[in-house]
Amino acid sequence: MKNLFFIVLFILGFQCVFSQEVQNKAVDSLYKEDHFYIGITYNLLGSIPNDLKQSGFSSGFHLGYIKDMPINQNRNVSIGIGIGYSANSFNQNLLVNKDNSRNFEYSILTDSDTYSKNKFSMHLVELPIEFRWRTSTVANYDFWRIYTGFKLGYVLASTTKHVGDLGAFKYNNVSGFNDFQYGLTLSVGYGTWNLHLYYALNPIFSSDTKINGNKIDINAIKVGLMFYIL
């Protein structure tokens, strides 16, 4: 939480300095809202079976750049296309371990007293595509915005970690995750502060990943704050 506090302070400070510089520039009638973005989310699991449960705080950190392409004369409606990076963790009771043949196997930890940590993490490179509406003008850089769109991500690395009665172990590049993750996005807010929602349209795990013969159809839901920096 301390690191999160300093990240937010840095974002706000950078935004104030940059806004002062922008006001000193000549007015450009062909302005665009190109943005660097930084997001912090609380990560949830959707479509979970009854015996799978989340525990603790699951977080996400997101950053990138979006190119703005206005599509109307007032330049307050546009299409945005960008590139970004996302790191996500999910604390829950889905155990990922290796069997005697060193293959990954999945099971549910039914007793929370038998472990102190159990999570999986993903690092993704992402392609956000947004339809953007805002109340901005050439000279106004504090405005209402509604950005909705689609985000495609490719999993660069996946990690699982467990600490409990079974021991302490960590696996990298775990098989069983869907290489591509995609979903719908929504950012709504004023100025620097914006509420952000991501809802995955496909499962985190591939169709070959199963527990007792049943597919693991859980998907990612991310709720948090998105900061846009001109």
JSON list of C-alpha atoms in Angstrom, two decimals:
[
{"chain": "A", "resi": 1, "resn": "MET", "atom": "CA", "xyz": [0.00, 0.00, 0.00]},
{"chain": "A", "resi": 2, "resn": "LYS", "atom": "CA", "xyz": [2.92, 2.36, 0.68]},
{"chain": "A", "resi": 3, "resn": "ASN", "atom": "CA", "xyz": [4.24, 1.86, -2.85]},
{"chain": "A", "resi": 4, "resn": "LEU", "atom": "CA", "xyz": [0.76, 2.42, -4.26]},
{"chain": "A", "resi": 5, "resn": "PHE", "atom": "CA", "xyz": [0.53, 5.74, -2.36]},
{"chain": "A", "resi": 6, "resn": "PHE", "atom": "CA", "xyz": [3.80, 6.99, -3.86]},
{"chain": "A", "resi": 7, "resn": "ILE", "atom": "CA", "xyz": [2.72, 5.91, -7.37]},
{"chain": "A", "resi": 8, "resn": "VAL", "atom": "CA", "xyz": [-0.48, 7.96, -7.08]},
{"chain": "A", "resi": 9, "resn": "LEU", "atom": "CA", "xyz": [1.44, 11.01, -5.78]},
{"chain": "A", "resi": 10, "resn": "PHE", "atom": "CA", "xyz": [3.86, 10.74, -8.71]},
{"chain": "A", "resi": 11, "resn": "ILE", "atom": "CA", "xyz": [1.00, 10.59, -11.22]},
{"chain": "A", "resi": 12, "resn": "LEU", "atom": "CA", "xyz": [-0.75, 13.63, -9.75]},
{"chain": "A", "resi": 13, "resn": "GLY", "atom": "CA", "xyz": [2.46, 15.63, -9.58]},
{"chain": "A", "resi": 14, "resn": "PHE", "atom": "CA", "xyz": [3.39, 14.82, -13.15]},
{"chain": "A", "resi": 15, "resn": "GLN", "atom": "CA", "xyz": [-0.09, 15.75, -14.32]},
{"chain": "A", "resi": 16, "resn": "CYS", "atom": "CA", "xyz": [0.07, 19.19, -12.62]},
{"chain": "A", "resi": 17, "resn": "VAL", "atom": "CA", "xyz": [3.48, 20.03, -14.09]},
{"chain": "A", "resi": 18, "resn": "PHE", "atom": "CA", "xyz": [2.49, 18.88, -17.55]},
{"chain": "A", "resi": 19, "resn": "SER", "atom": "CA", "xyz": [-0.79, 20.84, -17.47]},
{"chain": "A", "resi": 20, "resn": "GLN", "atom": "CA", "xyz": [1.10, 24.05, -16.70]},
{"chain": "A", "resi": 21, "resn": "GLU", "atom": "CA", "xyz": [3.39, 23.46, -19.67]},
{"chain": "A", "resi": 22, "resn": "VAL", "atom": "CA", "xyz": [0.43, 22.78, -21.97]},
{"chain": "A", "resi": 23, "resn": "GLN", "atom": "CA", "xyz": [-1.24, 26.08, -21.02]},
{"chain": "A", "resi": 24, "resn": "ASN", "atom": "CA", "xyz": [1.84, 27.98, -22.20]},
{"chain": "A", "resi": 25, "resn": "LYS", "atom": "CA", "xyz": [1.75, 26.44, -25.66]},
{"chain": "A", "resi": 26, "resn": "ALA", "atom": "CA", "xyz": [-0.02, 27.90, -28.66]},
{"chain": "A", "resi": 27, "resn": "VAL", "atom": "CA", "xyz": [-3.58, 26.68, -29.20]},
{"chain": "A", "resi": 28, "resn": "ASP", "atom": "CA", "xyz": [-3.74, 23.92, -31.78]},
{"chain": "A", "resi": 29, "resn": "SER", "atom": "CA", "xyz": [-7.02, 23.59, -33.67]},
{"chain": "A", "resi": 30, "resn": "LEU", "atom": "CA", "xyz": [-6.07, 20.02, -34.57]},
{"chain": "A", "resi": 31, "resn": "TYR", "atom": "CA", "xyz": [-5.46, 18.88, -31.02]},
{"chain": "A", "resi": 32, "resn": "LYS", "atom": "CA", "xyz": [-5.63, 15.20, -30.02]},
{"chain": "A", "resi": 33, "resn": "GLU", "atom": "CA", "xyz": [-5.91, 13.43, -26.69]},
{"chain": "A", "resi": 34, "resn": "ASP", "atom": "CA", "xyz": [-2.95, 11.08, -27.00]},
{"chain": "A", "resi": 35, "resn": "HIS", "atom": "CA", "xyz": [-2.40, 9.54, -23.60]},
{"chain": "A", "resi": 36, "resn": "PHE", "atom": "CA", "xyz": [0.01, 7.60, -21.50]},
{"chain": "A", "resi": 37, "resn": "TYR", "atom": "CA", "xyz": [-2.07, 5.62, -19.01]},
{"chain": "A", "resi": 38, "resn": "ILE", "atom": "CA", "xyz": [-1.42, 4.00, -15.65]},
{"chain": "A", "resi": 39, "resn": "GLY", "atom": "CA", "xyz": [-4.03, 1.80, -13.98]},
{"chain": "A", "resi": 40, "resn": "ILE", "atom": "CA", "xyz": [-4.40, 0.06, -10.64]},
{"chain": "A", "resi": 41, "resn": "THR", "atom": "CA", "xyz": [-7.11, -2.58, -10.23]},
{"chain": "A", "resi": 42, "resn": "TYR", "atom": "CA", "xyz": [-8.63, -5.03, -7.80]},
{"chain": "A", "resi": 43, "resn": "ASN", "atom": "CA", "xyz": [-8.86, -8.37, -9.62]},
{"chain": "A", "resi": 44, "resn": "LEU", "atom": "CA", "xyz": [-11.83, -10.70, -9.30]},
{"chain": "A", "resi": 45, "resn": "LEU", "atom": "CA", "xyz": [-12.63, -14.12, -10.72]},
{"chain": "A", "resi": 46, "resn": "GLY", "atom": "CA", "xyz": [-15.91, -14.62, -12.54]},
{"chain": "A", "resi": 47, "resn": "SER", "atom": "CA", "xyz": [-17.86, -17.79, -13.35]},
{"chain": "A", "resi": 48, "resn": "ILE", "atom": "CA", "xyz": [-16.20, -19.64, -10.49]},
{"chain": "A", "resi": 49, "resn": "PRO", "atom": "CA", "xyz": [-17.47, -23.05, -9.30]},
{"chain": "A", "resi": 50, "resn": "ASN", "atom": "CA", "xyz": [-18.84, -23.34, -5.77]},
{"chain": "A", "resi": 51, "resn": "ASP", "atom": "CA", "xyz": [-15.68, -24.84, -4.28]},
{"chain": "A", "resi": 52, "resn": "LEU", "atom": "CA", "xyz": [-13.26, -22.29, -5.76]},
{"chain": "A", "resi": 53, "resn": "LYS", "atom": "CA", "xyz": [-12.80, -19.17, -3.65]},
{"chain": "A", "resi": 54, "resn": "GLN", "atom": "CA", "xyz": [-10.65, -16.06, -3.68]},
{"chain": "A", "resi": 55, "resn": "SER", "atom": "CA", "xyz": [-8.69, -14.94, -0.63]},
{"chain": "A", "resi": 56, "resn": "GLY", "atom": "CA", "xyz": [-6.72, -11.84, 0.30]},
{"chain": "A", "resi": 57, "resn": "PHE", "atom": "CA", "xyz": [-6.14, -8.97, -2.11]},
{"chain": "A", "resi": 58, "resn": "SER", "atom": "CA", "xyz": [-5.63, -9.67, -5.81]},
{"chain": "A", "resi": 59, "resn": "SER", "atom": "CA", "xyz": [-4.13, -6.74, -7.69]},
{"chain": "A", "resi": 60, "resn": "GLY", "atom": "CA", "xyz": [-3.36, -5.54, -11.18]},
{"chain": "A", "resi": 61, "resn": "PHE", "atom": "CA", "xyz": [-0.99, -2.90, -12.54]},
{"chain": "A", "resi": 62, "resn": "HIS", "atom": "CA", "xyz": [-1.37, -1.56, -16.08]},
{"chain": "A", "resi": 63, "resn": "LEU", "atom": "CA", "xyz": [0.48, 1.00, -18.19]},
{"chain": "A", "resi": 64, "resn": "GLY", "atom": "CA", "xyz": [0.79, 1.96, -21.83]},
{"chain": "A", "resi": 65, "resn": "TYR", "atom": "CA", "xyz": [0.22, 4.52, -24.56]},
{"chain": "A", "resi": 66, "resn": "ILE", "atom": "CA", "xyz": [-2.87, 5.20, -26.69]},
{"chain": "A", "resi": 67, "resn": "LYS", "atom": "CA", "xyz": [-2.88, 7.09, -29.99]},
{"chain": "A", "resi": 68, "resn": "ASP", "atom": "CA", "xyz": [-5.94, 9.33, -30.39]},
{"chain": "A", "resi": 69, "resn": "MET", "atom": "CA", "xyz": [-7.67, 9.70, -33.78]},
{"chain": "A", "resi": 70, "resn": "PRO", "atom": "CA", "xyz": [-10.60, 12.20, -33.72]},
{"chain": "A", "resi": 71, "resn": "ILE", "atom": "CA", "xyz": [-13.49, 11.39, -36.05]},
{"chain": "A", "resi": 72, "resn": "ASN", "atom": "CA", "xyz": [-15.67, 14.54, -35.78]},
{"chain": "A", "resi": 73, "resn": "GLN", "atom": "CA", "xyz": [-15.16, 18.28, -36.36]},
{"chain": "A", "resi": 74, "resn": "ASN", "atom": "CA", "xyz": [-15.20, 19.18, -32.66]},
{"chain": "A", "resi": 75, "resn": "ARG", "atom": "CA", "xyz": [-12.56, 16.49, -32.05]},
{"chain": "A", "resi": 76, "resn": "ASN", "atom": "CA", "xyz": [-14.31, 15.29, -28.89]},
{"chain": "A", "resi": 77, "resn": "VAL", "atom": "CA", "xyz": [-15.18, 11.88, -30.38]},
{"chain": "A", "resi": 78, "resn": "SER", "atom": "CA", "xyz": [-12.36, 9.61, -31.46]},
{"chain": "A", "resi": 79, "resn": "ILE", "atom": "CA", "xyz": [-10.93, 6.14, -31.87]},
{"chain": "A", "resi": 80, "resn": "GLY", "atom": "CA", "xyz": [-7.93, 5.22, -29.73]},
{"chain": "A", "resi": 81, "resn": "ILE", "atom": "CA", "xyz": [-5.45, 2.43, -30.47]},
{"chain": "A", "resi": 82, "resn": "GLY", "atom": "CA", "xyz": [-2.51, 1.66, -28.23]},
{"chain": "A", "resi": 83, "resn": "ILE", "atom": "CA", "xyz": [0.04, -0.70, -26.75]},
{"chain": "A", "resi": 84, "resn": "GLY", "atom": "CA", "xyz": [0.47, -1.60, -23.11]},
{"chain": "A", "resi": 85, "resn": "TYR", "atom": "CA", "xyz": [1.70, -3.91, -20.37]},
{"chain": "A", "resi": 86, "resn": "SER", "atom": "CA", "xyz": [-0.32, -5.55, -17.60]},
{"chain": "A", "resi": 87, "resn": "ALA", "atom": "CA", "xyz": [0.71, -7.50, -14.48]},
{"chain": "A", "resi": 88, "resn": "ASN", "atom": "CA", "xyz": [-2.00, -9.36, -12.55]},
{"chain": "A", "resi": 89, "resn": "SER", "atom": "CA", "xyz": [-2.17, -11.64, -9.53]},
{"chain": "A", "resi": 90, "resn": "PHE", "atom": "CA", "xyz": [-5.06, -13.77, -8.23]},
{"chain": "A", "resi": 91, "resn": "ASN", "atom": "CA", "xyz": [-5.05, -15.20, -4.69]},
{"chain": "A", "resi": 92, "resn": "GLN", "atom": "CA", "xyz": [-7.35, -18.23, -4.46]},
{"chain": "A", "resi": 93, "resn": "ASN", "atom": "CA", "xyz": [-7.51, -21.93, -3.57]},
{"chain": "A", "resi": 94, "resn": "LEU", "atom": "CA", "xyz": [-6.74, -23.43, -7.00]},
{"chain": "A", "resi": 95, "resn": "LEU", "atom": "CA", "xyz": [-3.57, -25.48, -6.50]},
{"chain": "A", "resi": 96, "resn": "VAL", "atom": "CA", "xyz": [-1.18, -25.95, -9.42]},
{"chain": "A", "resi": 97, "resn": "ASN", "atom": "CA", "xyz": [1.37, -28.68, -8.81]},
{"chain": "A", "resi": 98, "resn": "LYS", "atom": "CA", "xyz": [3.31, -31.30, -10.75]},
{"chain": "A", "resi": 99, "resn": "ASP", "atom": "CA", "xyz": [2.54, -35.02, -10.76]},
{"chain": "A", "resi": 100, "resn": "ASN", "atom": "CA", "xyz": [5.05, -37.88, -10.81]},
{"chain": "A", "resi": 101, "resn": "SER", "atom": "CA", "xyz": [5.52, -37.38, -14.56]},
{"chain": "A", "resi": 102, "resn": "ARG", "atom": "CA", "xyz": [6.33, -33.67, -14.02]},
{"chain": "A", "resi": 103, "resn": "ASN", "atom": "CA", "xyz": [3.14, -32.60, -15.73]},
{"chain": "A", "resi": 104, "resn": "PHE", "atom": "CA", "xyz": [1.07, -29.80, -14.30]},
{"chain": "A", "resi": 105, "resn": "GLU", "atom": "CA", "xyz": [-2.10, -30.85, -12.48]},
{"chain": "A", "resi": 106, "resn": "TYR", "atom": "CA", "xyz": [-4.86, -28.72, -11.00]},
{"chain": "A", "resi": 107, "resn": "SER", "atom": "CA", "xyz": [-6.91, -29.31, -7.82]},
{"chain": "A", "resi": 108, "resn": "ILE", "atom": "CA", "xyz": [-8.93, -27.41, -5.22]},
{"chain": "A", "resi": 109, "resn": "LEU", "atom": "CA", "xyz": [-7.58, -26.75, -1.72]},
{"chain": "A", "resi": 110, "resn": "THR", "atom": "CA", "xyz": [-10.62, -27.33, 0.50]},
{"chain": "A", "resi": 111, "resn": "ASP", "atom": "CA", "xyz": [-9.02, -26.41, 3.84]},
{"chain": "A", "resi": 112, "resn": "SER", "atom": "CA", "xyz": [-7.72, -22.83, 4.06]},
{"chain": "A", "resi": 113, "resn": "ASP", "atom": "CA", "xyz": [-5.79, -23.70, 7.24]},
{"chain": "A", "resi": 114, "resn": "THR", "atom": "CA", "xyz": [-3.38, -25.89, 5.28]},
{"chain": "A", "resi": 115, "resn": "TYR", "atom": "CA", "xyz": [-1.72, -23.02, 3.37]},
{"chain": "A", "resi": 116, "resn": "SER", "atom": "CA", "xyz": [-0.72, -19.39, 3.87]},
{"chain": "A", "resi": 117, "resn": "LYS", "atom": "CA", "xyz": [-0.29, -18.41, 0.21]},
{"chain": "A", "resi": 118, "resn": "ASN", "atom": "CA", "xyz": [-1.66, -19.76, -3.03]},
{"chain": "A", "resi": 119, "resn": "LYS", "atom": "CA", "xyz": [-1.84, -17.63, -6.17]},
{"chain": "A", "resi": 120, "resn": "PHE", "atom": "CA", "xyz": [-1.22, -17.40, -9.88]},
{"chain": "A", "resi": 121, "resn": "SER", "atom": "CA", "xyz": [0.10, -14.39, -11.79]},
{"chain": "A", "resi": 122, "resn": "MET", "atom": "CA", "xyz": [0.18, -13.29, -15.42]},
{"chain": "A", "resi": 123, "resn": "HIS", "atom": "CA", "xyz": [2.21, -10.72, -17.35]},
{"chain": "A", "resi": 124, "resn": "LEU", "atom": "CA", "xyz": [0.69, -9.58, -20.62]},
{"chain": "A", "resi": 125, "resn": "VAL", "atom": "CA", "xyz": [1.41, -7.29, -23.54]},
{"chain": "A", "resi": 126, "resn": "GLU", "atom": "CA", "xyz": [-1.90, -5.66, -24.54]},
{"chain": "A", "resi": 127, "resn": "LEU", "atom": "CA", "xyz": [-3.54, -3.93, -27.49]},
{"chain": "A", "resi": 128, "resn": "PRO", "atom": "CA", "xyz": [-6.34, -1.58, -26.30]},
{"chain": "A", "resi": 129, "resn": "ILE", "atom": "CA", "xyz": [-8.86, -0.24, -28.82]},
{"chain": "A", "resi": 130, "resn": "GLU", "atom": "CA", "xyz": [-11.26, 2.44, -27.56]},
{"chain": "A", "resi": 131, "resn": "PHE", "atom": "CA", "xyz": [-14.23, 4.48, -28.72]},
{"chain": "A", "resi": 132, "resn": "ARG", "atom": "CA", "xyz": [-13.76, 7.80, -26.91]},
{"chain": "A", "resi": 133, "resn": "TRP", "atom": "CA", "xyz": [-16.17, 10.57, -26.00]},
{"chain": "A", "resi": 134, "resn": "ARG", "atom": "CA", "xyz": [-15.17, 13.60, -23.91]},
{"chain": "A", "resi": 135, "resn": "THR", "atom": "CA", "xyz": [-16.16, 17.19, -23.14]},
{"chain": "A", "resi": 136, "resn": "SER", "atom": "CA", "xyz": [-12.70, 18.57, -23.92]},
{"chain": "A", "resi": 137, "resn": "THR", "atom": "CA", "xyz": [-11.96, 21.61, -26.05]},
{"chain": "A", "resi": 138, "resn": "VAL", "atom": "CA", "xyz": [-8.75, 23.01, -27.52]},
{"chain": "A", "resi": 139, "resn": "ALA", "atom": "CA", "xyz": [-8.01, 24.99, -24.33]},
{"chain": "A", "resi": 140, "resn": "ASN", "atom": "CA", "xyz": [-9.68, 22.75, -21.71]},
{"chain": "A", "resi": 141, "resn": "TYR", "atom": "CA", "xyz": [-7.66, 19.84, -20.35]},
{"chain": "A", "resi": 142, "resn": "ASP", "atom": "CA", "xyz": [-9.91, 18.97, -17.39]},
{"chain": "A", "resi": 143, "resn": "PHE", "atom": "CA", "xyz": [-12.99, 17.28, -18.80]},
{"chain": "A", "resi": 144, "resn": "TRP", "atom": "CA", "xyz": [-15.47, 14.45, -18.48]},
{"chain": "A", "resi": 145, "resn": "ARG", "atom": "CA", "xyz": [-14.71, 11.32, -20.44]},
{"chain": "A", "resi": 146, "resn": "ILE", "atom": "CA", "xyz": [-16.33, 8.01, -21.32]},
{"chain": "A", "resi": 147, "resn": "TYR", "atom": "CA", "xyz": [-13.96, 5.59, -23.04]},
{"chain": "A", "resi": 148, "resn": "THR", "atom": "CA", "xyz": [-15.29, 2.16, -23.92]},
{"chain": "A", "resi": 149, "resn": "GLY", "atom": "CA", "xyz": [-13.61, -0.52, -25.95]},
{"chain": "A", "resi": 150, "resn": "PHE", "atom": "CA", "xyz": [-11.91, -3.85, -26.38]},
{"chain": "A", "resi": 151, "resn": "LYS", "atom": "CA", "xyz": [-8.54, -5.09, -25.14]},
{"chain": "A", "resi": 152, "resn": "LEU", "atom": "CA", "xyz": [-6.53, -8.01, -26.50]},
{"chain": "A", "resi": 153, "resn": "GLY", "atom": "CA", "xyz": [-3.68, -9.39, -24.42]},
{"chain": "A", "resi": 154, "resn": "TYR", "atom": "CA", "xyz": [-0.96, -11.96, -25.01]},
{"chain": "A", "resi": 155, "resn": "VAL", "atom": "CA", "xyz": [0.44, -13.78, -21.96]},
{"chain": "A", "resi": 156, "resn": "LEU", "atom": "CA", "xyz": [4.21, -13.24, -21.85]},
{"chain": "A", "resi": 157, "resn": "ALA", "atom": "CA", "xyz": [4.70, -15.17, -18.60]},
{"chain": "A", "resi": 158, "resn": "SER", "atom": "CA", "xyz": [2.60, -17.08, -16.08]},
{"chain": "A", "resi": 159, "resn": "THR", "atom": "CA", "xyz": [3.60, -18.00, -12.54]},
{"chain": "A", "resi": 160, "resn": "THR", "atom": "CA", "xyz": [2.05, -20.01, -9.70]},
{"chain": "A", "resi": 161, "resn": "LYS", "atom": "CA", "xyz": [3.17, -19.95, -6.06]},
{"chain": "A", "resi": 162, "resn": "HIS", "atom": "CA", "xyz": [2.16, -22.03, -3.05]},
{"chain": "A", "resi": 163, "resn": "VAL", "atom": "CA", "xyz": [3.25, -21.96, 0.60]},
{"chain": "A", "resi": 164, "resn": "GLY", "atom": "CA", "xyz": [1.63, -24.47, 2.94]},
{"chain": "A", "resi": 165, "resn": "ASP", "atom": "CA", "xyz": [1.61, -27.98, 4.34]},
{"chain": "A", "resi": 166, "resn": "LEU", "atom": "CA", "xyz": [2.62, -29.35, 0.94]},
{"chain": "A", "resi": 167, "resn": "GLY", "atom": "CA", "xyz": [5.75, -27.20, 1.04]},
{"chain": "A", "resi": 168, "resn": "ALA", "atom": "CA", "xyz": [6.84, -24.01, -0.66]},
{"chain": "A", "resi": 169, "resn": "PHE", "atom": "CA", "xyz": [7.12, -24.12, -4.43]},
{"chain": "A", "resi": 170, "resn": "LYS", "atom": "CA", "xyz": [6.87, -21.80, -7.42]},
{"chain": "A", "resi": 171, "resn": "TYR", "atom": "CA", "xyz": [6.46, -22.61, -11.12]},
{"chain": "A", "resi": 172, "resn": "ASN", "atom": "CA", "xyz": [7.15, -20.32, -14.07]},
{"chain": "A", "resi": 173, "resn": "ASN", "atom": "CA", "xyz": [5.68, -20.48, -17.57]},
{"chain": "A", "resi": 174, "resn": "VAL", "atom": "CA", "xyz": [2.90, -22.80, -16.45]},
{"chain": "A", "resi": 175, "resn": "SER", "atom": "CA", "xyz": [1.07, -24.67, -19.18]},
{"chain": "A", "resi": 176, "resn": "GLY", "atom": "CA", "xyz": [-2.71, -24.47, -19.09]},
{"chain": "A", "resi": 177, "resn": "PHE", "atom": "CA", "xyz": [-3.24, -20.72, -19.42]},
{"chain": "A", "resi": 178, "resn": "ASN", "atom": "CA", "xyz": [-4.86, -19.28, -22.52]},
{"chain": "A", "resi": 179, "resn": "ASP", "atom": "CA", "xyz": [-2.11, -17.49, -24.46]},
{"chain": "A", "resi": 180, "resn": "PHE", "atom": "CA", "xyz": [-4.59, -14.82, -25.57]},
{"chain": "A", "resi": 181, "resn": "GLN", "atom": "CA", "xyz": [-6.83, -12.99, -23.11]},
{"chain": "A", "resi": 182, "resn": "TYR", "atom": "CA", "xyz": [-9.42, -10.50, -24.35]},
{"chain": "A", "resi": 183, "resn": "GLY", "atom": "CA", "xyz": [-12.34, -8.53, -22.98]},
{"chain": "A", "resi": 184, "resn": "LEU", "atom": "CA", "xyz": [-14.38, -5.34, -22.81]},
{"chain": "A", "resi": 185, "resn": "THR", "atom": "CA", "xyz": [-13.18, -2.14, -21.11]},
{"chain": "A", "resi": 186, "resn": "LEU", "atom": "CA", "xyz": [-14.82, 0.99, -19.72]},
{"chain": "A", "resi": 187, "resn": "SER", "atom": "CA", "xyz": [-13.22, 4.11, -18.24]},
{"chain": "A", "resi": 188, "resn": "VAL", "atom": "CA", "xyz": [-15.39, 6.92, -16.87]},
{"chain": "A", "resi": 189, "resn": "GLY", "atom": "CA", "xyz": [-14.28, 10.00, -14.99]},
{"chain": "A", "resi": 190, "resn": "TYR", "atom": "CA", "xyz": [-13.20, 13.62, -14.84]},
{"chain": "A", "resi": 191, "resn": "GLY", "atom": "CA", "xyz": [-9.65, 14.91, -15.25]},
{"chain": "A", "resi": 192, "resn": "THR", "atom": "CA", "xyz": [-6.99, 12.61, -13.84]},
{"chain": "A", "resi": 193, "resn": "TRP", "atom": "CA", "xyz": [-9.30, 10.31, -11.83]},
{"chain": "A", "resi": 194, "resn": "ASN", "atom": "CA", "xyz": [-11.24, 7.69, -13.76]},
{"chain": "A", "resi": 195, "resn": "LEU", "atom": "CA", "xyz": [-13.06, 4.53, -12.73]},
{"chain": "A", "resi": 196, "resn": "HIS", "atom": "CA", "xyz": [-11.99, 1.57, -14.83]},
{"chain": "A", "resi": 197, "resn": "LEU", "atom": "CA", "xyz": [-13.62, -1.80, -15.55]},
{"chain": "A", "resi": 198, "resn": "TYR", "atom": "CA", "xyz": [-12.35, -4.77, -17.53]},
{"chain": "A", "resi": 199, "resn": "TYR", "atom": "CA", "xyz": [-14.50, -7.85, -18.16]},
{"chain": "A", "resi": 200, "resn": "ALA", "atom": "CA", "xyz": [-12.83, -10.82, -19.86]},
{"chain": "A", "resi": 201, "resn": "LEU", "atom": "CA", "xyz": [-14.78, -12.55, -22.61]},
{"chain": "A", "resi": 202, "resn": "ASN", "atom": "CA", "xyz": [-12.73, -15.76, -22.56]},
{"chain": "A", "resi": 203, "resn": "PRO", "atom": "CA", "xyz": [-11.50, -18.02, -19.73]},
{"chain": "A", "resi": 204, "resn": "ILE", "atom": "CA", "xyz": [-8.10, -17.59, -18.09]},
{"chain": "A", "resi": 205, "resn": "PHE", "atom": "CA", "xyz": [-7.32, -21.27, -18.65]},
{"chain": "A", "resi": 206, "resn": "SER", "atom": "CA", "xyz": [-7.41, -23.28, -21.87]},
{"chain": "A", "resi": 207, "resn": "SER", "atom": "CA", "xyz": [-10.06, -25.90, -22.56]},
{"chain": "A", "resi": 208, "resn": "ASP", "atom": "CA", "xyz": [-7.50, -28.66, -21.93]},
{"chain": "A", "resi": 209, "resn": "THR", "atom": "CA", "xyz": [-7.01, -27.52, -18.32]},
{"chain": "A", "resi": 210, "resn": "LYS", "atom": "CA", "xyz": [-9.39, -29.50, -16.10]},
{"chain": "A", "resi": 211, "resn": "ILE", "atom": "CA", "xyz": [-10.20, -30.49, -12.52]},
{"chain": "A", "resi": 212, "resn": "ASN", "atom": "CA", "xyz": [-11.63, -34.00, -12.25]},
{"chain": "A", "resi": 213, "resn": "GLY", "atom": "CA", "xyz": [-12.51, -33.90, -15.93]},
{"chain": "A", "resi": 214, "resn": "ASN", "atom": "CA", "xyz": [-14.26, -30.50, -15.71]},
{"chain": "A", "resi": 215, "resn": "LYS", "atom": "CA", "xyz": [-13.00, -27.41, -17.54]},
{"chain": "A", "resi": 216, "resn": "ILE", "atom": "CA", "xyz": [-11.94, -24.38, -15.49]},
{"chain": "A", "resi": 217, "resn": "ASP", "atom": "CA", "xyz": [-14.05, -21.64, -17.07]},
{"chain": "A", "resi": 218, "resn": "ILE", "atom": "CA", "xyz": [-13.15, -18.79, -14.69]},
{"chain": "A", "resi": 219, "resn": "ASN", "atom": "CA", "xyz": [-12.57, -15.38, -16.27]},
{"chain": "A", "resi": 220, "resn": "ALA", "atom": "CA", "xyz": [-10.94, -12.15, -15.07]},
{"chain": "A", "resi": 221, "resn": "ILE", "atom": "CA", "xyz": [-12.82, -9.07, -13.86]},
{"chain": "A", "resi": 222, "resn": "LYS", "atom": "CA", "xyz": [-10.79, -5.98, -12.97]},
{"chain": "A", "resi": 223, "resn": "VAL", "atom": "CA", "xyz": [-12.14, -2.91, -11.16]},
{"chain": "A", "resi": 224, "resn": "GLY", "atom": "CA", "xyz": [-10.04, 0.10, -10.23]},
{"chain": "A", "resi": 225, "resn": "LEU", "atom": "CA", "xyz": [-8.65, 3.48, -11.23]},
{"chain": "A", "resi": 226, "resn": "MET", "atom": "CA", "xyz": [-7.15, 4.61, -14.51]},
{"chain": "A", "resi": 227, "resn": "PHE", "atom": "CA", "xyz": [-4.95, 7.70, -14.76]},
{"chain": "A", "resi": 228, "resn": "TYR", "atom": "CA", "xyz": [-4.50, 9.39, -18.16]},
{"chain": "A", "resi": 229, "resn": "ILE", "atom": "CA", "xyz": [-1.47, 11.62, -18.75]},
{"chain": "A", "resi": 230, "resn": "LEU", "atom": "CA", "xyz": [-1.39, 13.83, -21.84]}
]
